[in-house]
PDB file of N, CA and C in Angstrom:
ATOM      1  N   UNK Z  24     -14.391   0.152 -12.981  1.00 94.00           N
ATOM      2  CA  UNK Z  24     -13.690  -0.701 -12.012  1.00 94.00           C
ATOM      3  C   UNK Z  24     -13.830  -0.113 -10.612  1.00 94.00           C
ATOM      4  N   UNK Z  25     -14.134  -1.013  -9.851  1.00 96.00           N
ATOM      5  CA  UNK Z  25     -14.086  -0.269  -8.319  1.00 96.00           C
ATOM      6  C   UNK Z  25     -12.444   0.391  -7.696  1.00 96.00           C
ATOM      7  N   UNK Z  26     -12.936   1.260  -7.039  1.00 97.00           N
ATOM      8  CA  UNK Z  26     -11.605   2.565  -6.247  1.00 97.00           C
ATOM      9  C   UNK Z  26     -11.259   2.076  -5.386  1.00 97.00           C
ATOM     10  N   UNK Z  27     -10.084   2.433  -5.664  1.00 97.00           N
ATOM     11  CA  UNK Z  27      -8.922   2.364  -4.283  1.00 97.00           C
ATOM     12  C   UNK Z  27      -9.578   3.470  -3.153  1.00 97.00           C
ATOM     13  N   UNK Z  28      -9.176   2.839  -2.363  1.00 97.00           N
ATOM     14  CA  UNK Z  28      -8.421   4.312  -1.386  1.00 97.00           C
ATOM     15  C   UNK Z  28      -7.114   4.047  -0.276  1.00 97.00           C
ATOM     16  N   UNK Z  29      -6.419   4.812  -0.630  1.00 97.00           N
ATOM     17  CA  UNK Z  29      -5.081   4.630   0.353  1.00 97.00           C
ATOM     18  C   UNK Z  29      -4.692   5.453   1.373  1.00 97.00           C
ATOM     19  N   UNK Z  30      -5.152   4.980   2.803  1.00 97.00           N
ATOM     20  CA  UNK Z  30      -4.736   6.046   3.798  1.00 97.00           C
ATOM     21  C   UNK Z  30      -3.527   5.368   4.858  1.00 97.00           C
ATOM     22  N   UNK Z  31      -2.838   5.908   5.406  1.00 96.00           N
ATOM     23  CA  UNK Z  31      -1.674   6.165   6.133  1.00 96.00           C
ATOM     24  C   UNK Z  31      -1.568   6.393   7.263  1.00 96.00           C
ATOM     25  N   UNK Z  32      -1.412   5.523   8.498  1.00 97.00           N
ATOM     26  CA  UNK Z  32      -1.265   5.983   9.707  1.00 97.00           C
ATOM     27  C   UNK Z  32      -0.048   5.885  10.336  1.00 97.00           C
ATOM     28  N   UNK Z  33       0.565   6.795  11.088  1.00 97.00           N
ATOM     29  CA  UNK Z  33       0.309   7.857  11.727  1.00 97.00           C
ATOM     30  C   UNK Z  33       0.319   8.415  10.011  1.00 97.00           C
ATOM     31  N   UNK Z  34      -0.421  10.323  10.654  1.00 93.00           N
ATOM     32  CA  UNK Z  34      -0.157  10.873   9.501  1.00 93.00           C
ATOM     33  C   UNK Z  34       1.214  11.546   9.769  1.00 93.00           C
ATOM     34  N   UNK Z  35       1.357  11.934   8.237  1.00 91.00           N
ATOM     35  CA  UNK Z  35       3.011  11.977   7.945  1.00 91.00           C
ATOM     36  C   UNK Z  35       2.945  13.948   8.853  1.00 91.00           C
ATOM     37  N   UNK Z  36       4.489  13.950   9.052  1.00 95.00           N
ATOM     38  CA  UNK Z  36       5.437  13.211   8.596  1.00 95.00           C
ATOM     39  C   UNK Z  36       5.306  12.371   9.944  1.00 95.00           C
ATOM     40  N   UNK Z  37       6.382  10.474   9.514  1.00 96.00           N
ATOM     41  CA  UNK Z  37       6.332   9.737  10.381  1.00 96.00           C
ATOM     42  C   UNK Z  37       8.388  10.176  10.757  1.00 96.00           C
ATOM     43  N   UNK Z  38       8.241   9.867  11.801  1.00 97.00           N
ATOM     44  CA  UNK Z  38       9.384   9.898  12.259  1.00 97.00           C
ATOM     45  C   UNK Z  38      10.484   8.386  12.014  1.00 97.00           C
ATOM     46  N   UNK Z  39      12.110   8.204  12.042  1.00 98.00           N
ATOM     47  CA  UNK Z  39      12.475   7.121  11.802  1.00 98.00           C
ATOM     48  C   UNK Z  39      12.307   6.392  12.787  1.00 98.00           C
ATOM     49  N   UNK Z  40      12.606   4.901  12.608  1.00 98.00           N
ATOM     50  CA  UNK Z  40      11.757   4.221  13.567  1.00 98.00           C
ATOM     51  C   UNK Z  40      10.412   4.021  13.832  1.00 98.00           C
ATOM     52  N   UNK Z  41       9.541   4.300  13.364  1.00 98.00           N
ATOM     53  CA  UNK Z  41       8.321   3.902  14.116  1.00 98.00           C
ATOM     54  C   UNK Z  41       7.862   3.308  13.324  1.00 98.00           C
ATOM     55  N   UNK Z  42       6.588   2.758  13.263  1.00 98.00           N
ATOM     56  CA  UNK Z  42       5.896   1.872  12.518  1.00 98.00           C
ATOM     57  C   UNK Z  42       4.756   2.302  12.172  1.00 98.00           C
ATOM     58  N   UNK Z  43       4.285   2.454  10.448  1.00 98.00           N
ATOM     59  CA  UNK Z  43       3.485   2.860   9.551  1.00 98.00           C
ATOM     60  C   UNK Z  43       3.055   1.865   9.030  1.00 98.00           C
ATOM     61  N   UNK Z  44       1.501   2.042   9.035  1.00 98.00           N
ATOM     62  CA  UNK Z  44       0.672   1.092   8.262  1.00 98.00           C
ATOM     63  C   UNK Z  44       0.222   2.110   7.594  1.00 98.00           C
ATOM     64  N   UNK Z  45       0.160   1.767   5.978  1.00 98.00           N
ATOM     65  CA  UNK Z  45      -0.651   1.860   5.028  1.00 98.00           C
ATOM     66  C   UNK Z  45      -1.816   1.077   4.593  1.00 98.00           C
ATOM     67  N   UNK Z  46      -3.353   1.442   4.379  1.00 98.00           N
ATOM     68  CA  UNK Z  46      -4.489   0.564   4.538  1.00 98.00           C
ATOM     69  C   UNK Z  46      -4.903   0.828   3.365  1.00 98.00           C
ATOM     70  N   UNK Z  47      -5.365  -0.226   2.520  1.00 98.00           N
ATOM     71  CA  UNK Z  47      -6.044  -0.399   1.159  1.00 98.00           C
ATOM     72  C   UNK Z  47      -7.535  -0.559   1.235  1.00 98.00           C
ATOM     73  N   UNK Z  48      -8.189   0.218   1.183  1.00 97.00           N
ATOM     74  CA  UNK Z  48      -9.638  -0.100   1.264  1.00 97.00           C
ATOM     75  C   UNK Z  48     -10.330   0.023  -0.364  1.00 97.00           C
ATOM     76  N   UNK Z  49     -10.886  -1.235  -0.838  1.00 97.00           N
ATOM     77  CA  UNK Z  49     -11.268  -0.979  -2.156  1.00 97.00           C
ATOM     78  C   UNK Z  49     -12.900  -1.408  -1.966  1.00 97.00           C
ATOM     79  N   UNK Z  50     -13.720  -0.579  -3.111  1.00 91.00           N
ATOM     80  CA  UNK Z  50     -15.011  -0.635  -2.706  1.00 91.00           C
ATOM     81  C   UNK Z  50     -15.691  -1.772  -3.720  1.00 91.00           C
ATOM     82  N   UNK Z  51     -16.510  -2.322  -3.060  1.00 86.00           N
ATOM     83  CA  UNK Z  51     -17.349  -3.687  -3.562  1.00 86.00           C
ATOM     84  C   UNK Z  51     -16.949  -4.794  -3.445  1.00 86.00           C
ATOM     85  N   UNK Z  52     -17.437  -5.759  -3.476  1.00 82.00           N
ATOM     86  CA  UNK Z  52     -16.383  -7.172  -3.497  1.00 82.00           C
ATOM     87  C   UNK Z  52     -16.021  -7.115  -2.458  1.00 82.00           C
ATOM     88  N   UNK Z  53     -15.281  -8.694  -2.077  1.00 84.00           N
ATOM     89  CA  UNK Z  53     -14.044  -9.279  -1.527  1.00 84.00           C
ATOM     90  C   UNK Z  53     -13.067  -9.880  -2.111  1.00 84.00           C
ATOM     91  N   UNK Z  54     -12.524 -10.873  -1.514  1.00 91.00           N
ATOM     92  CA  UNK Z  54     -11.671 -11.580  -1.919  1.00 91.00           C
ATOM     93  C   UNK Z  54     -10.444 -10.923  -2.666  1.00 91.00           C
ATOM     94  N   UNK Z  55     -10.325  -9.929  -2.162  1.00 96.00           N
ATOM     95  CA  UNK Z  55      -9.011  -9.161  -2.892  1.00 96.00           C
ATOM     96  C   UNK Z  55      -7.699  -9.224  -2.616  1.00 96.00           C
ATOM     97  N   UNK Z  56      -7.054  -9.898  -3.266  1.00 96.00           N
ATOM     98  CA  UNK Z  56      -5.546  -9.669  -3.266  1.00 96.00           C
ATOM     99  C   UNK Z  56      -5.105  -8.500  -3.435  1.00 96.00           C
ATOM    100  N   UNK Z  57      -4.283  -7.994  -2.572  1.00 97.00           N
ATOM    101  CA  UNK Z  57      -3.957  -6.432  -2.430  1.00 97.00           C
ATOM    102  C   UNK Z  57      -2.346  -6.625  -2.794  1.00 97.00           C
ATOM    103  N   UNK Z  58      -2.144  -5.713  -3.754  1.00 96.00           N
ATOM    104  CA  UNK Z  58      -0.960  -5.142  -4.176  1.00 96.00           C
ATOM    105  C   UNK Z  58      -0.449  -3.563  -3.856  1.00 96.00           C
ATOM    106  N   UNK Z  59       0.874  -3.940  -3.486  1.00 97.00           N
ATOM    107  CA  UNK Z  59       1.659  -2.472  -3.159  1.00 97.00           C
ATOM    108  C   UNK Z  59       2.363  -2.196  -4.106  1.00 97.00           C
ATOM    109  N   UNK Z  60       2.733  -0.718  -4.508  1.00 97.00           N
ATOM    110  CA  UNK Z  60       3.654  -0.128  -4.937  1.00 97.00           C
ATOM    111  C   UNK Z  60       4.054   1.074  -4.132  1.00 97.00           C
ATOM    112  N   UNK Z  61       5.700   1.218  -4.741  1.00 94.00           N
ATOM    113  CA  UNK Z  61       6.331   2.210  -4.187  1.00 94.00           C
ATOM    114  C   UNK Z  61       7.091   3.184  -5.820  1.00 94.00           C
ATOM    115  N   UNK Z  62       7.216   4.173  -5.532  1.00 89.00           N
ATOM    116  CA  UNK Z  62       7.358   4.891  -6.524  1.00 89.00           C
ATOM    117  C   UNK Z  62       8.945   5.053  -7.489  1.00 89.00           C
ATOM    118  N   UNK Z  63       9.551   4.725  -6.274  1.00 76.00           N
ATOM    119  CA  UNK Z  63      10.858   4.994  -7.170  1.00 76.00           C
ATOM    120  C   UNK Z  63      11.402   4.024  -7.764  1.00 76.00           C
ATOM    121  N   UNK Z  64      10.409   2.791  -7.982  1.00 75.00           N
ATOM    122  CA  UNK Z  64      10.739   1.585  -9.186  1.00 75.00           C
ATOM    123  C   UNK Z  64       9.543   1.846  -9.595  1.00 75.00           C
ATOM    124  N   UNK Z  65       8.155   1.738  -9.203  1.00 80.00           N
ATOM    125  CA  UNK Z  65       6.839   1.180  -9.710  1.00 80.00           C
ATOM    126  C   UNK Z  65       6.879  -0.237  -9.385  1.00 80.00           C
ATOM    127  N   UNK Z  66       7.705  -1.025  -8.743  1.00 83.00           N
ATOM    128  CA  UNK Z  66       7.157  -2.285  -9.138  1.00 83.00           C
ATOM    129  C   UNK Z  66       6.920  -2.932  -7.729  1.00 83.00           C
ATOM    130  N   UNK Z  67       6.195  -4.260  -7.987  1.00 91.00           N
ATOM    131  CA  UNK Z  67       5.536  -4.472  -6.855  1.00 91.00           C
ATOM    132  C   UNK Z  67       6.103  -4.476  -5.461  1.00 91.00           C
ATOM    133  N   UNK Z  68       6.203  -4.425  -4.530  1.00 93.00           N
ATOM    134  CA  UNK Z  68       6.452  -4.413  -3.217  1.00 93.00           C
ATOM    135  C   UNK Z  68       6.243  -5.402  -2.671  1.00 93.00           C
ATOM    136  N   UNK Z  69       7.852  -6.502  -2.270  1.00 92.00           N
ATOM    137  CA  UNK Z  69       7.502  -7.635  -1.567  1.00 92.00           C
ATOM    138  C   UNK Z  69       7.928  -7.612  -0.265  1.00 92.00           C
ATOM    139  N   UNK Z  70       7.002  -8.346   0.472  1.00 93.00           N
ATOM    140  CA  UNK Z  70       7.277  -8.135   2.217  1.00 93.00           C
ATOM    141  C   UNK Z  70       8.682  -9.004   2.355  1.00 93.00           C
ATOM    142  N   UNK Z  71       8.777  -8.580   3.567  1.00 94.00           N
ATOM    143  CA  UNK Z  71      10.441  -8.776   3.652  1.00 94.00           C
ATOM    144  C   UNK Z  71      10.622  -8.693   5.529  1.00 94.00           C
ATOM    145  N   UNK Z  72      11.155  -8.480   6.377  1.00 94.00           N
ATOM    146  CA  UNK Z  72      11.229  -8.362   7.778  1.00 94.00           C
ATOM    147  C   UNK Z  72      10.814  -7.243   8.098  1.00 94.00           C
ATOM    148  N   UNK Z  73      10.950  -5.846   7.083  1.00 96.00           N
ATOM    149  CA  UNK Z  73      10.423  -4.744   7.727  1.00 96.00           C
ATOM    150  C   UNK Z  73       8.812  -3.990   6.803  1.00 96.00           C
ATOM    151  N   UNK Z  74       8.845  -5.293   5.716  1.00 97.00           N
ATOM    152  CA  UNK Z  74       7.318  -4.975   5.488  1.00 97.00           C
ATOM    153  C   UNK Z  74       6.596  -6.259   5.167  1.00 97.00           C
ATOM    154  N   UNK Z  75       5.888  -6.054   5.942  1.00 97.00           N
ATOM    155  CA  UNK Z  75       4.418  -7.194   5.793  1.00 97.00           C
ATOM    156  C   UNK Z  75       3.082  -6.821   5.768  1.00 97.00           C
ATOM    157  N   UNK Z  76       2.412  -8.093   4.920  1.00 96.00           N
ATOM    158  CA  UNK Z  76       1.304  -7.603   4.789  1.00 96.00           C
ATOM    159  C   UNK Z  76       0.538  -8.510   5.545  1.00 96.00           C
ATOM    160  N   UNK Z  77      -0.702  -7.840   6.151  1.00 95.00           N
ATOM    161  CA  UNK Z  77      -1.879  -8.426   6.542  1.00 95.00           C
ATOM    162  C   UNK Z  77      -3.346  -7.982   6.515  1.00 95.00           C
ATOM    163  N   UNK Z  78      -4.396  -8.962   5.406  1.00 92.00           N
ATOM    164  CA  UNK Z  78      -5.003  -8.680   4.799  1.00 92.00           C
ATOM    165  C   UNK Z  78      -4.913  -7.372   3.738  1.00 92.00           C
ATOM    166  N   UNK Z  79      -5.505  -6.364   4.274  1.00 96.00           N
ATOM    167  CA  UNK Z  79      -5.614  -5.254   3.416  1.00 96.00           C
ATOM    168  C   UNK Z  79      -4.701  -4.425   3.581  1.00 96.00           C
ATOM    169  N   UNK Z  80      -3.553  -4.059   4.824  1.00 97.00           N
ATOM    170  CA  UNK Z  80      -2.650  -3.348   5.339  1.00 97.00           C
ATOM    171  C   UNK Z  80      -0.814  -3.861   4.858  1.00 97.00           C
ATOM    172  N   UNK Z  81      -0.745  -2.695   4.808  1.00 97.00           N
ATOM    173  CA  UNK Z  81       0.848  -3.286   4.879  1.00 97.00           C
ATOM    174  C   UNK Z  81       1.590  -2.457   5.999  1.00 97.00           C
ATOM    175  N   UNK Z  82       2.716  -3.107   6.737  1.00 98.00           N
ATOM    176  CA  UNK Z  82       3.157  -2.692   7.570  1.00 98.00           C
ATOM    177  C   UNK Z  82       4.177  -1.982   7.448  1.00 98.00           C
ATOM    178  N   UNK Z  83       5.125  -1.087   7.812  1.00 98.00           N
ATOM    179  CA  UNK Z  83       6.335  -0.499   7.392  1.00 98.00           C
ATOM    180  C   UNK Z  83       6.904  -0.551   8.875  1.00 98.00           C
ATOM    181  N   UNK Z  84       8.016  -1.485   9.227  1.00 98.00           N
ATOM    182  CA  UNK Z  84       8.314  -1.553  10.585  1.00 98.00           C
ATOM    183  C   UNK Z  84       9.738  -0.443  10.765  1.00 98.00           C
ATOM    184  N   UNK Z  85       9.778   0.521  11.381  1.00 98.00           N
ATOM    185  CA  UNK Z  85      11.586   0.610  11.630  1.00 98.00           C
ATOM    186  C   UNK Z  85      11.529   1.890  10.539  1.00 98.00           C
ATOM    187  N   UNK Z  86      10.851   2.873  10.123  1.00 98.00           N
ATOM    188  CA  UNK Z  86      10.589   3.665   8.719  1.00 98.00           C
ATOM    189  C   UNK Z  86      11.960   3.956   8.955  1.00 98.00           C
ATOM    190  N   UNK Z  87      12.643   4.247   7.523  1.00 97.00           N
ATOM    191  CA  UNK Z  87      13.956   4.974   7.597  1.00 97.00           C
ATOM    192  C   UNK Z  87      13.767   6.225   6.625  1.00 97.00           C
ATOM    193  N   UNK Z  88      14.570   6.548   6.133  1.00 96.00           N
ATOM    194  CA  UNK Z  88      14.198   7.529   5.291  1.00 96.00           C
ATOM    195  C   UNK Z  88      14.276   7.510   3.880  1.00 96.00           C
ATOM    196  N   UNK Z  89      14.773   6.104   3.495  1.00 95.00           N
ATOM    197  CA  UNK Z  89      14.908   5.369   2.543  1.00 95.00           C
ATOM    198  C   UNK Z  89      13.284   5.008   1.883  1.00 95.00           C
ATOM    199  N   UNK Z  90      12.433   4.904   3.198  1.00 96.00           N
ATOM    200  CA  UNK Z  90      11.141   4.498   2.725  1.00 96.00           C
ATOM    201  C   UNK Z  90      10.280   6.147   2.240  1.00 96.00           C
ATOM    202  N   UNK Z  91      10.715   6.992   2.376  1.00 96.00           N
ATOM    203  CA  UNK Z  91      10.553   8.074   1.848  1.00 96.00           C
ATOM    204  C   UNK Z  91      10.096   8.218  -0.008  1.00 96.00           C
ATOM    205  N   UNK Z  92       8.873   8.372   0.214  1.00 95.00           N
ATOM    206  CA  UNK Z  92       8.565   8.126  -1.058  1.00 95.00           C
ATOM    207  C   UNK Z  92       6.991   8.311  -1.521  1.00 95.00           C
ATOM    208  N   UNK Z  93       6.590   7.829  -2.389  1.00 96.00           N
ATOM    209  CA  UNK Z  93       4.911   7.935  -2.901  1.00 96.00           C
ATOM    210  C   UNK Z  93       4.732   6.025  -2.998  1.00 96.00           C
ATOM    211  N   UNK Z  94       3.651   5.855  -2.603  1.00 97.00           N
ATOM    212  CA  UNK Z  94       2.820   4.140  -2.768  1.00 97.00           C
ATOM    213  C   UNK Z  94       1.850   4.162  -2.839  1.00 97.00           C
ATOM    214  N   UNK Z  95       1.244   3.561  -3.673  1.00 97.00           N
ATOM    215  CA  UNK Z  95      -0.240   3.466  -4.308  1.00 97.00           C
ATOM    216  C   UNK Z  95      -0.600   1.693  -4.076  1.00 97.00           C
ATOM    217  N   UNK Z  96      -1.749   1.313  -4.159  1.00 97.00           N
ATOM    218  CA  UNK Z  96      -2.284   0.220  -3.984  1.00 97.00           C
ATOM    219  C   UNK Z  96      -3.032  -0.464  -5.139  1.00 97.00           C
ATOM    220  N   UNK Z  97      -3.280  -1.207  -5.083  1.00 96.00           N
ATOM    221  CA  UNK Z  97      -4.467  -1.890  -6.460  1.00 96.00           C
ATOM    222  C   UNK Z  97      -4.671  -2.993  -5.755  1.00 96.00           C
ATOM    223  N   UNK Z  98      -6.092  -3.740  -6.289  1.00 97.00           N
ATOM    224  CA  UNK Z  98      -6.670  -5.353  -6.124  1.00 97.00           C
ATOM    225  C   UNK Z  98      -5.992  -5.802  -6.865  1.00 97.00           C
ATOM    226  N   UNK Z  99      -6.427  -7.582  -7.184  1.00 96.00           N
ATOM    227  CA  UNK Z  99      -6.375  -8.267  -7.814  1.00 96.00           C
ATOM    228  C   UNK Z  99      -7.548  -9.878  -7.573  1.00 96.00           C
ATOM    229  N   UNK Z 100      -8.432  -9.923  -8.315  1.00 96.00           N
ATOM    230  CA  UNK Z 100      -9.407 -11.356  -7.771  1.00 96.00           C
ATOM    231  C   UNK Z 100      -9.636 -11.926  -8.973  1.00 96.00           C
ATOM    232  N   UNK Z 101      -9.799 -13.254  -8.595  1.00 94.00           N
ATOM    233  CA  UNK Z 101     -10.515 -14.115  -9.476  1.00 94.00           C
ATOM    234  C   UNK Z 101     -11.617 -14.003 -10.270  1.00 94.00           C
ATOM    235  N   UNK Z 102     -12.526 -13.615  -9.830  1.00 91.00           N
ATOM    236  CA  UNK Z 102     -13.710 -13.206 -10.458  1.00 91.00           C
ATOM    237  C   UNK Z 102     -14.146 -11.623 -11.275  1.00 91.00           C
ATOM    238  N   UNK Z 103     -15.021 -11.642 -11.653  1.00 93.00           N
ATOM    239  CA  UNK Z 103     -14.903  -9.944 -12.622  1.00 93.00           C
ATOM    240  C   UNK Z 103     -15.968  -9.179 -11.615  1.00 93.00           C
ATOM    241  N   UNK Z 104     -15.571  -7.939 -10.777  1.00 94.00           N
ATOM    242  CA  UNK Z 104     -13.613  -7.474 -11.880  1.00 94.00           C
ATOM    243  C   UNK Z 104     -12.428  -8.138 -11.481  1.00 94.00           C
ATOM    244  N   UNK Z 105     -11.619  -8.184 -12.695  1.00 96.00           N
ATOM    245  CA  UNK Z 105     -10.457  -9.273 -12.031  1.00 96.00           C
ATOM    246  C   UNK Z 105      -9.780  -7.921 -11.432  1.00 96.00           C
ATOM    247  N   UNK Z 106      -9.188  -6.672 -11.514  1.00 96.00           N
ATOM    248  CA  UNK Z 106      -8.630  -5.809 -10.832  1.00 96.00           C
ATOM    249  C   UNK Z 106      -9.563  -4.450 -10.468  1.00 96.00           C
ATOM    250  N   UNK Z 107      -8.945  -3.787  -9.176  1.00 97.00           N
ATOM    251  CA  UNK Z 107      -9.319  -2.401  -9.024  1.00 97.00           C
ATOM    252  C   UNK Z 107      -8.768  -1.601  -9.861  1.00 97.00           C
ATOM    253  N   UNK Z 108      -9.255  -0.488  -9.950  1.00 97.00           N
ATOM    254  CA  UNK Z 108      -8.137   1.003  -9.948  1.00 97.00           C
ATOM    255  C   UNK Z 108      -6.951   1.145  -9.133  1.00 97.00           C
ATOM    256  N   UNK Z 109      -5.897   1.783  -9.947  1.00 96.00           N
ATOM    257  CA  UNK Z 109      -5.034   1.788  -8.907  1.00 96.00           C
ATOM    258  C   UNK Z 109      -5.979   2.759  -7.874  1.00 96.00           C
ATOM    259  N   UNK Z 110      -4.697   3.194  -6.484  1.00 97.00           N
ATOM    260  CA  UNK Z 110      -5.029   4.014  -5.743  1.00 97.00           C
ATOM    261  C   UNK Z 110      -4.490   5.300  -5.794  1.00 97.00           C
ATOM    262  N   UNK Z 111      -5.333   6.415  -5.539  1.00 96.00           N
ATOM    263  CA  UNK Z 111      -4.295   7.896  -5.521  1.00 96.00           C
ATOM    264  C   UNK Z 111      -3.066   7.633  -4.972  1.00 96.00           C
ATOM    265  N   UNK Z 112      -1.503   8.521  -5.477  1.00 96.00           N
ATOM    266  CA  UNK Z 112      -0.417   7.859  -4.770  1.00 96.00           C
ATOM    267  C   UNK Z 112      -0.600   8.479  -3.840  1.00 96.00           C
ATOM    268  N   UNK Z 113      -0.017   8.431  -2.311  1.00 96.00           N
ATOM    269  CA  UNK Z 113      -0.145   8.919  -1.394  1.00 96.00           C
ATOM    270  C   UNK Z 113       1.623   8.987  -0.905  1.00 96.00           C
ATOM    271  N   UNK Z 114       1.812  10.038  -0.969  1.00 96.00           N
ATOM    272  CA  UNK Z 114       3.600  10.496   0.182  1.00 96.00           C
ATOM    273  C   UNK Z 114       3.765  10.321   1.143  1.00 96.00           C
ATOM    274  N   UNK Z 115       4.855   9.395   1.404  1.00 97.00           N
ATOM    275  CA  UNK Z 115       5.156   9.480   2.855  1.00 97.00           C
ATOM    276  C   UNK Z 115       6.655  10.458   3.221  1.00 97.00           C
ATOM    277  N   UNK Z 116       6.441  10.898   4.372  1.00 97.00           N
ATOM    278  CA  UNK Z 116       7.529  11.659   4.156  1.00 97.00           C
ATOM    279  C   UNK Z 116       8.081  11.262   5.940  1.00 97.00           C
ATOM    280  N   UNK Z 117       9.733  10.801   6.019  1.00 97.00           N
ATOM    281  CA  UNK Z 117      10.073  10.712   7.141  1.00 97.00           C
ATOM    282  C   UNK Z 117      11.093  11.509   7.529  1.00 97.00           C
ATOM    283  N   UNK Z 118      10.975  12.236   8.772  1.00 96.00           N
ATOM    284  CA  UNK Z 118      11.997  12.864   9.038  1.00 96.00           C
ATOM    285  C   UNK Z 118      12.310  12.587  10.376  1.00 96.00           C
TER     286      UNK Z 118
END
């Protein structure tokens, strides 16, 4: 299955308040529906006012320290392959 990769800007640590994008880059293909996770459920990550997604990025507006945590990424497409690999988890850490 084609790889994730999950990188993080700014790099950590991010301070509260500011705004973190996490970027999903998966190799081959298009058309990928990109899925988030966050670690202290596993389960998917829905945008909301302080996270959105666009295209391959998700946004983290306002970080608190609540968002303090590990998130990993995966595809999802129509065609084969229907999914990626997940992505290495990657930590964010805010202070």
């Amino acid at each position: 299955l084609p790889t994730s990769t999950l990188t993080v800007t700014p790099d950590n640590p991010v301070f509260t308040g500011e705004t973190v994008n996490l970027k999903c880059v998966i190799e081959s293909h298009s058309d990928w529906r990109y899925e988030w996770y966050k670690d202290t459920d596993s389960v998917m990550l829905q945008t909301s006012d302080r996270y959105t997604v666009n295209k391959n990025t998700l946004t983290i507006r306002g970080a608190t320290e609540s968002d303090q945590d590990q998130y990993w990424c995966k595809g999802q497409r129509d065609g084969r392959p229907k999914s990626s690999q997940s992505s290495s988890k990657v930590s964010l850490t805010v202070t």
